[in-house]
Short mmCIF file of C-alpha atoms in Angstrom, two decimals:
data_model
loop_
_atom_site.label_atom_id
_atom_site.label_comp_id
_atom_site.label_asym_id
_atom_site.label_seq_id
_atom_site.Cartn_x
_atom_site.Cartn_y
_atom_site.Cartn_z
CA UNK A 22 -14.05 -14.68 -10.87
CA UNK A 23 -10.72 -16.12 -9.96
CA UNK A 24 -9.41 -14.85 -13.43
CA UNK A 25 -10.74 -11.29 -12.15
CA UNK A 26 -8.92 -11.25 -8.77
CA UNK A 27 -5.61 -12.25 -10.66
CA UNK A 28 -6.09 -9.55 -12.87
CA UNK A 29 -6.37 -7.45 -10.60
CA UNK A 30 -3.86 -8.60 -8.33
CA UNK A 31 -1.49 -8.50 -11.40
CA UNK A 32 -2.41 -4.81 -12.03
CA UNK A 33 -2.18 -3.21 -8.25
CA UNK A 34 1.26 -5.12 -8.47
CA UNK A 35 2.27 -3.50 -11.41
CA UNK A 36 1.08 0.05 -10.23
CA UNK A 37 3.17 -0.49 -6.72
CA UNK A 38 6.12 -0.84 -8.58
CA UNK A 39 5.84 1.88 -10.96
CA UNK A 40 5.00 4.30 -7.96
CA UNK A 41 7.92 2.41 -5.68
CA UNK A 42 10.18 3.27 -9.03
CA UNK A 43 9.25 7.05 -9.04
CA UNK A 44 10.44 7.24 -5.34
CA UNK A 45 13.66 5.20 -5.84
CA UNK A 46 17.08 7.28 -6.54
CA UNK A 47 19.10 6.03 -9.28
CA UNK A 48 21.06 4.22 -6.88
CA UNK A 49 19.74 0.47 -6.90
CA UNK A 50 20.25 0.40 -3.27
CA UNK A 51 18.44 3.35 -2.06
CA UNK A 52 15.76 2.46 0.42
CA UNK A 53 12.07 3.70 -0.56
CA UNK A 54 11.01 6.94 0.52
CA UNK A 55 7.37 8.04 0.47
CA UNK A 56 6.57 11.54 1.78
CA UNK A 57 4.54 11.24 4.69
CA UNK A 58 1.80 13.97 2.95
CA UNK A 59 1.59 10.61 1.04
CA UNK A 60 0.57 7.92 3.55
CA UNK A 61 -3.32 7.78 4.47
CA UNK A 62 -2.75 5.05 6.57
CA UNK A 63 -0.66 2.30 8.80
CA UNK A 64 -2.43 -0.80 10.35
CA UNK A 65 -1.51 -4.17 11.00
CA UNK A 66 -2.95 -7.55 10.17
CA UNK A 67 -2.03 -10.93 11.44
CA UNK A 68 0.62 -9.48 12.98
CA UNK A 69 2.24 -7.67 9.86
CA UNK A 70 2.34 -4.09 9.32
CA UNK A 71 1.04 -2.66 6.10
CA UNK A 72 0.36 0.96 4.61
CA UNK A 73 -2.30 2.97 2.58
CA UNK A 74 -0.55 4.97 0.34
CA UNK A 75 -1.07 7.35 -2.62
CA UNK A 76 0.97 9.52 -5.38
CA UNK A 77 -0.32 12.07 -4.56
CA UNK A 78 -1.04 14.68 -1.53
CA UNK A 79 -3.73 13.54 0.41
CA UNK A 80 -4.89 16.62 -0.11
CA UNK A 81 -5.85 16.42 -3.94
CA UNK A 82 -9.84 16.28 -4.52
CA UNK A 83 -9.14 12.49 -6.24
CA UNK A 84 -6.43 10.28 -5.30
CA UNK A 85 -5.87 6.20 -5.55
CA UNK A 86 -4.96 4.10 -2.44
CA UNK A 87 -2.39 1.71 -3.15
CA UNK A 88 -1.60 -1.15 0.02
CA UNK A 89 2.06 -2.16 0.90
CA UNK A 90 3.56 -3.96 3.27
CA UNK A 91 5.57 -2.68 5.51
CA UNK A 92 8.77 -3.52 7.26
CA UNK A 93 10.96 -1.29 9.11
CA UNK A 94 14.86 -2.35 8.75
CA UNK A 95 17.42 -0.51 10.73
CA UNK A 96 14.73 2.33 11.43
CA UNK A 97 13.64 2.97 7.77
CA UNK A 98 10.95 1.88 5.87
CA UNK A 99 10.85 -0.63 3.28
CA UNK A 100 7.90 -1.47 0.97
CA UNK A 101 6.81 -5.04 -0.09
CA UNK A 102 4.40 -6.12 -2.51
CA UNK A 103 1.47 -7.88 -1.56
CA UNK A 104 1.65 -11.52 -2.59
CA UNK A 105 -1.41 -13.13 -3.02
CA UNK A 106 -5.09 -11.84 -3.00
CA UNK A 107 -5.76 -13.75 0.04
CA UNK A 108 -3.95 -11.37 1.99
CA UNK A 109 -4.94 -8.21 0.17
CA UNK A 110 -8.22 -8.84 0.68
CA UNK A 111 -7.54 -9.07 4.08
CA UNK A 112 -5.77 -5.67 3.91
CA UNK A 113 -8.60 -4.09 2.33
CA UNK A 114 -11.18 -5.10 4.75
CA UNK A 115 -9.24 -3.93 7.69
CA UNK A 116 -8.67 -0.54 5.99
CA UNK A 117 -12.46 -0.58 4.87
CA UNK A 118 -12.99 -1.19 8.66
CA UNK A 119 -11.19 1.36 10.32
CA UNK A 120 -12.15 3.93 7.42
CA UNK A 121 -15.95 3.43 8.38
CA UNK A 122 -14.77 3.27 12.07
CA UNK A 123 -12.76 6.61 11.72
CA UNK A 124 -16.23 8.11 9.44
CA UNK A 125 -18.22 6.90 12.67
CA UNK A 126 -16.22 9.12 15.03
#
């Protein structure tokens, strides 16, 4: 099980930064931009902010949601991976929460 879960963890980590490197300029120092027809959701946890995200338009028929923290330096938004799958299971029950909460509305 704990194999799985680093598998896993080892796989969203690897899609972030593939989807993080489509956004990125080819200036190393570019700061991360993600359209906002791209974000599905920002929430915090424990006191950190984090965002749902996706490739594509929220309004495709099928689309993957992808977790991120998020920090906001000098007004703009930077993305950081996830480090552990203590915390992104965290993540993913709060946005599991407030998806059934929003559903519930």
């Amino acid at each position: 099980m704990r194999e799985d879960l680093e598998s896993l963890r080892t796989e969203l980590k690897n899609k972030i930064d593939e989807v993080i490197n489509n956004y990125i300029n080819a200036n190393d120092n570019s700061i991360l931009e993600i359209p906002d027809d791209n974000i599905y959701m920002e929430f915090d946890v424990d006191n950190k902010s984090y965002i749902a995200f996706t490739e594509n338009s929220k309004e495709d028929e099928e689309f993957e949601i992808m977790f991120a923290k998020l920090d906001l330096i000098d007004g703009n938004r930077i993305l950081r991976n996830i480090e552990d799958t203590s915390e992104y299971q965290n993540v993913v029950n709060e946005f599991n929460r407030r998806l059934a909460l929003a559903e519930g509305e």
